Short mmCIF file of C-alpha atoms in Angstrom, two decimals:
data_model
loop_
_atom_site.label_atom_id
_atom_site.label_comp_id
_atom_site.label_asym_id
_atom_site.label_seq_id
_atom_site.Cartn_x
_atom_site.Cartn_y
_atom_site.Cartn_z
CA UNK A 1 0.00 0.00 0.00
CA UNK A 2 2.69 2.22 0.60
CA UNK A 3 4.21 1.71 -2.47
CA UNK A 4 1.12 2.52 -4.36
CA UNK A 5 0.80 5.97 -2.22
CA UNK A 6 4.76 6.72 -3.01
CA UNK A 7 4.35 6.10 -6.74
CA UNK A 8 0.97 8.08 -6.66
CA UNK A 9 2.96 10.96 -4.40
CA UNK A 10 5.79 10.51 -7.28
CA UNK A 11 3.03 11.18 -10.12
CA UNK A 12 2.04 14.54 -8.84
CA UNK A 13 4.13 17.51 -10.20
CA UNK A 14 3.39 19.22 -6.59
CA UNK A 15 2.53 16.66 -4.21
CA UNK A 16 -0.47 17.27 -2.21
CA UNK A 17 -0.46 17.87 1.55
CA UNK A 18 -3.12 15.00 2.24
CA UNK A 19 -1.70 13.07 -0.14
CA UNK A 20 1.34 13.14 1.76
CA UNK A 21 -0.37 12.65 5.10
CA UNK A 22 -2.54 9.43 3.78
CA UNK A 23 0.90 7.75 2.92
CA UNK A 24 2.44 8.79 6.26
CA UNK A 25 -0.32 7.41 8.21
CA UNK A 26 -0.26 4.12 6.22
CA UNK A 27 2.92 3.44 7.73
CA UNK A 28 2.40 4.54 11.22
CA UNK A 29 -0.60 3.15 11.87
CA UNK A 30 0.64 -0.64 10.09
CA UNK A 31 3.96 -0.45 12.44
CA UNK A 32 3.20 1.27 15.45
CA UNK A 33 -0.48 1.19 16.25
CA UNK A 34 -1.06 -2.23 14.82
CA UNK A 35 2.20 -3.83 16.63
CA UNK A 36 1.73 -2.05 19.73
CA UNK A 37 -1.70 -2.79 20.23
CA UNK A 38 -1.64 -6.62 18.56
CA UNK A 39 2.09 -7.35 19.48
CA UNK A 40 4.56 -8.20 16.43
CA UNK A 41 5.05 -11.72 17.83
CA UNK A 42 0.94 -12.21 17.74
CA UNK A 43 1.26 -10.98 14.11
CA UNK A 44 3.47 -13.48 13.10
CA UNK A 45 2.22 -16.14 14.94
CA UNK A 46 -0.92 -15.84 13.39
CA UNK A 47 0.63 -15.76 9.83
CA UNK A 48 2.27 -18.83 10.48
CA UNK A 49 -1.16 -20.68 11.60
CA UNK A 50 -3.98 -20.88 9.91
CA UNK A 51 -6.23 -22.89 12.56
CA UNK A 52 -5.40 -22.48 16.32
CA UNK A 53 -8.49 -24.96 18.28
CA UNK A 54 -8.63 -24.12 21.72
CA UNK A 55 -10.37 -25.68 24.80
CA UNK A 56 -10.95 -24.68 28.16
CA UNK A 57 -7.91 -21.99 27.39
CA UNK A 58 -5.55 -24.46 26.25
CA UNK A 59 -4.69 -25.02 22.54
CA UNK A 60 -5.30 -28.26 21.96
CA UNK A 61 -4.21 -28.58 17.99
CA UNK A 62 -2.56 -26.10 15.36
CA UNK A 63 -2.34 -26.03 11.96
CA UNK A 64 0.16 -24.14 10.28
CA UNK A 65 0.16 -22.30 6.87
CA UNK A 66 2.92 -23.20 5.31
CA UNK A 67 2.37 -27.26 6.32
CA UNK A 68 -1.35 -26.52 4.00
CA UNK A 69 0.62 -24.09 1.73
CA UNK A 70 2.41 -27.62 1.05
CA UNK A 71 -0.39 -30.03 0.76
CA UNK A 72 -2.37 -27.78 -1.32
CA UNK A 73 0.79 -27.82 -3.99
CA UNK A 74 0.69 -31.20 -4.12
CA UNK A 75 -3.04 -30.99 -5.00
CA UNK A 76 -1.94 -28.92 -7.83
CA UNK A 77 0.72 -31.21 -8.76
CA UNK A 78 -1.83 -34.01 -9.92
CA UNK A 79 -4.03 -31.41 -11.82
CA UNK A 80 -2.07 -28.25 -12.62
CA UNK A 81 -3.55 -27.39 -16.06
CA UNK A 82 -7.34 -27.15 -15.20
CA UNK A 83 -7.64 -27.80 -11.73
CA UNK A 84 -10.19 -30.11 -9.65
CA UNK A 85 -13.22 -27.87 -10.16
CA UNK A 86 -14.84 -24.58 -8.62
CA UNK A 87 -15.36 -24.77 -4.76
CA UNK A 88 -13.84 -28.38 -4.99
CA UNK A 89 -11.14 -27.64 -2.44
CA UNK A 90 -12.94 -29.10 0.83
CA UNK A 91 -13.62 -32.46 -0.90
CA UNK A 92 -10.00 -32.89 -2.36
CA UNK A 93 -7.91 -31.59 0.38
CA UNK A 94 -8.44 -34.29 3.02
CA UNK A 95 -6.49 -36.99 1.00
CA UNK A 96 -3.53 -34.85 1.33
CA UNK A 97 -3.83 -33.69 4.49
CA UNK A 98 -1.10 -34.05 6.92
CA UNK A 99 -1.34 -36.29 10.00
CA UNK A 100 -3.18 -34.00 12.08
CA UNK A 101 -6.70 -34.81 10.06
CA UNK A 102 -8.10 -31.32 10.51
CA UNK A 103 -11.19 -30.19 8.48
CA UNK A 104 -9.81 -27.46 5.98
CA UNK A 105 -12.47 -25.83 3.79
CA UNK A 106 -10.11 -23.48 2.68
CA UNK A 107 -6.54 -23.10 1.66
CA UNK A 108 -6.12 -19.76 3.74
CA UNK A 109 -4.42 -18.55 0.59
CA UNK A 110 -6.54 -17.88 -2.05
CA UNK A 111 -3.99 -17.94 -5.24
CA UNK A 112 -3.38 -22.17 -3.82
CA UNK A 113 -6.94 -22.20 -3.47
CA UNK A 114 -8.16 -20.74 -6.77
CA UNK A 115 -4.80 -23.09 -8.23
CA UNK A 116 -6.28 -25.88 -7.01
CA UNK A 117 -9.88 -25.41 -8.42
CA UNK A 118 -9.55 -23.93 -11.54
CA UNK A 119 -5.64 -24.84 -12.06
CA UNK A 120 -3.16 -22.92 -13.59
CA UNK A 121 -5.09 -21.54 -16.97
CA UNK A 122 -7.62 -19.88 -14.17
CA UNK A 123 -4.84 -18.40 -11.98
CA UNK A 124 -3.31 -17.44 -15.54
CA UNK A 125 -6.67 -15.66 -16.51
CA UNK A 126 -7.66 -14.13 -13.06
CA UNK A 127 -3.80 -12.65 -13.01
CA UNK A 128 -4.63 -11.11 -16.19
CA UNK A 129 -7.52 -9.52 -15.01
CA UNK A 130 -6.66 -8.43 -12.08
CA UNK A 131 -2.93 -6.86 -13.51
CA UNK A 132 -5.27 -4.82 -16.46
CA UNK A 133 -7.10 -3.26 -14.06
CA UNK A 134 -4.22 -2.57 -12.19
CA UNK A 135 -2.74 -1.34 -15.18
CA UNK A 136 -5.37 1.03 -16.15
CA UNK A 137 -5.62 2.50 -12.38
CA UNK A 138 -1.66 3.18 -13.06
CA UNK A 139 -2.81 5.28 -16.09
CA UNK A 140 -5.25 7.16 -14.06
CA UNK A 141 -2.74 8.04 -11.78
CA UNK A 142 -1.06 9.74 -14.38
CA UNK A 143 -4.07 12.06 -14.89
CA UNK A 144 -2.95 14.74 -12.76
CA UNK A 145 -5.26 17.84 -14.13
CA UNK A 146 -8.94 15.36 -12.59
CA UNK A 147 -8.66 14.84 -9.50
CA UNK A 148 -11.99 12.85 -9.83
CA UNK A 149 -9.99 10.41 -12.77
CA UNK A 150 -6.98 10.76 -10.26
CA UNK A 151 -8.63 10.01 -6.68
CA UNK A 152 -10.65 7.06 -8.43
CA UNK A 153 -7.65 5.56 -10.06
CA UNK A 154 -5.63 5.59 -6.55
CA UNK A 155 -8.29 4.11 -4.51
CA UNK A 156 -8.63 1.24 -6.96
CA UNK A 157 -4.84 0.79 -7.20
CA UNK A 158 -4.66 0.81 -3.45
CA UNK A 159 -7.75 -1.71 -3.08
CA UNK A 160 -6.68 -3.72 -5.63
CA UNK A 161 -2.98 -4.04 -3.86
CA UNK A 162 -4.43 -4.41 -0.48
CA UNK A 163 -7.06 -7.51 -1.37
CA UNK A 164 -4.22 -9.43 -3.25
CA UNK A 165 -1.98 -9.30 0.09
CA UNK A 166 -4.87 -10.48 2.10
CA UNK A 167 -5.40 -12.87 -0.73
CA UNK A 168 -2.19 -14.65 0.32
CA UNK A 169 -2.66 -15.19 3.95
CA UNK A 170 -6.52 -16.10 3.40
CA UNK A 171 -9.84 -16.97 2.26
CA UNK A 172 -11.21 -13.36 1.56
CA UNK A 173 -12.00 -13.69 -2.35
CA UNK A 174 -13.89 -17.16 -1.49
CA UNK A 175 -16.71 -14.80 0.41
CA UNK A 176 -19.24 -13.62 -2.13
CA UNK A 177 -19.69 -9.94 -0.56
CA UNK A 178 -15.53 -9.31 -0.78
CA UNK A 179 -15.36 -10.94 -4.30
CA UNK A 180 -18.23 -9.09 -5.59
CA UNK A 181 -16.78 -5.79 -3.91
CA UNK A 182 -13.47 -6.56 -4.87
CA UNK A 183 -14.71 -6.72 -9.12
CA UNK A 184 -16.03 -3.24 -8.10
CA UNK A 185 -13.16 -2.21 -7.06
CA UNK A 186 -10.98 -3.44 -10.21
CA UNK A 187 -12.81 -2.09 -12.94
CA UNK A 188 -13.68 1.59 -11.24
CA UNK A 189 -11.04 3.19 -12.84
CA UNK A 190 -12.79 1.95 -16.34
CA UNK A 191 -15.77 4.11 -15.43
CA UNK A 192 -14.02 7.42 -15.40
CA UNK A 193 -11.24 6.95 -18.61
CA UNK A 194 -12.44 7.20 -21.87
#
């Protein structure tokens, strides 16, 4: 997100003042105010696990990322051109499942996930998509004289960086509302080019 902000703060011939105060907050508030409040080490820990199960106050079983990062490449392994099928992922997964024989109905990463379903012609096609409209929020960024075309492009650049972070570390694109919102926010900057 930052880097989105700096290259939009780079675009302008005279930067603006909130500009400059949106991309200075970005970082404060993800390094201070998020790891004060949250704790770095809580941060990490919960990127490295995907399930925690707890009892009574005790964790009883984990499951971390990167051991269903793994299993859900060897998924793709077996069918890497077209994938298994949409929203097959909870039906496939428990033959590859590690020892622990937790219940996944999700990869927690949805680029494995959407691999996995629709293979790597989907992920190839979705990429596409997503880098065009990236693409074309770039060129709006360029449009320095409307602010509307500008403001509109940035916001979609930023969203569109933002989601496909997330997108790594979970399931948010397999949730109808964020997928939905998340096409919205891809092809806004189409509505205001010509």
């Amino acid at each position: 997100l930052t880097l989105v902000g700096l290259f939009a703060w780079w675009r302008l011939r005279l930067p603006s003042r909130p500009l400059m105060v949106l991309v200075i907050s970005v970082l404060v508030i993800d390094v201070f105010v998020i790891g004060t409040w949250f704790g770095v080490e809580q941060v990490i820990d919960r990127l490295q696990k995907t399930v925690q199960v707890e009892q009574d106050e005790w964790v009883v079983q984990d499951k971390n990322r990167i051991d269903t990062d793994r299993e859900s490449l060897q998924i793709i392994r077996q069918k890497p051109i077209a994938g298994w099928g949409g929203g097959s992922f909870y039906t496939v997964y428990p033959a590859w499942r590690g020892d622990d024989q937790m219940f996944m109905d999700h990869a927690h990463n949805d680029y494995l996930e959407f691999t996995v379903e629709y293979g790597l012609v989907g992920l190839a096609l979705l990429g596409a998509f997503v880098l065009l409209c990236f693409l074309h929020a770039a060129q709006g960024l360029r449009d320095r004289d409307t602010p509307r075309t500008f403001g509109i492009s940035f916001a979609s650049a930023m969203a569109i960086v933002a989601m496909m972070i997330h997108a790594s570390v979970d399931f948010n694109l397999q949730i109808p509302a964020n997928a939905a919102w998340f096409i919205v926010l891809c092809v806004l900057p189409f509505t205001v080019r010509d």
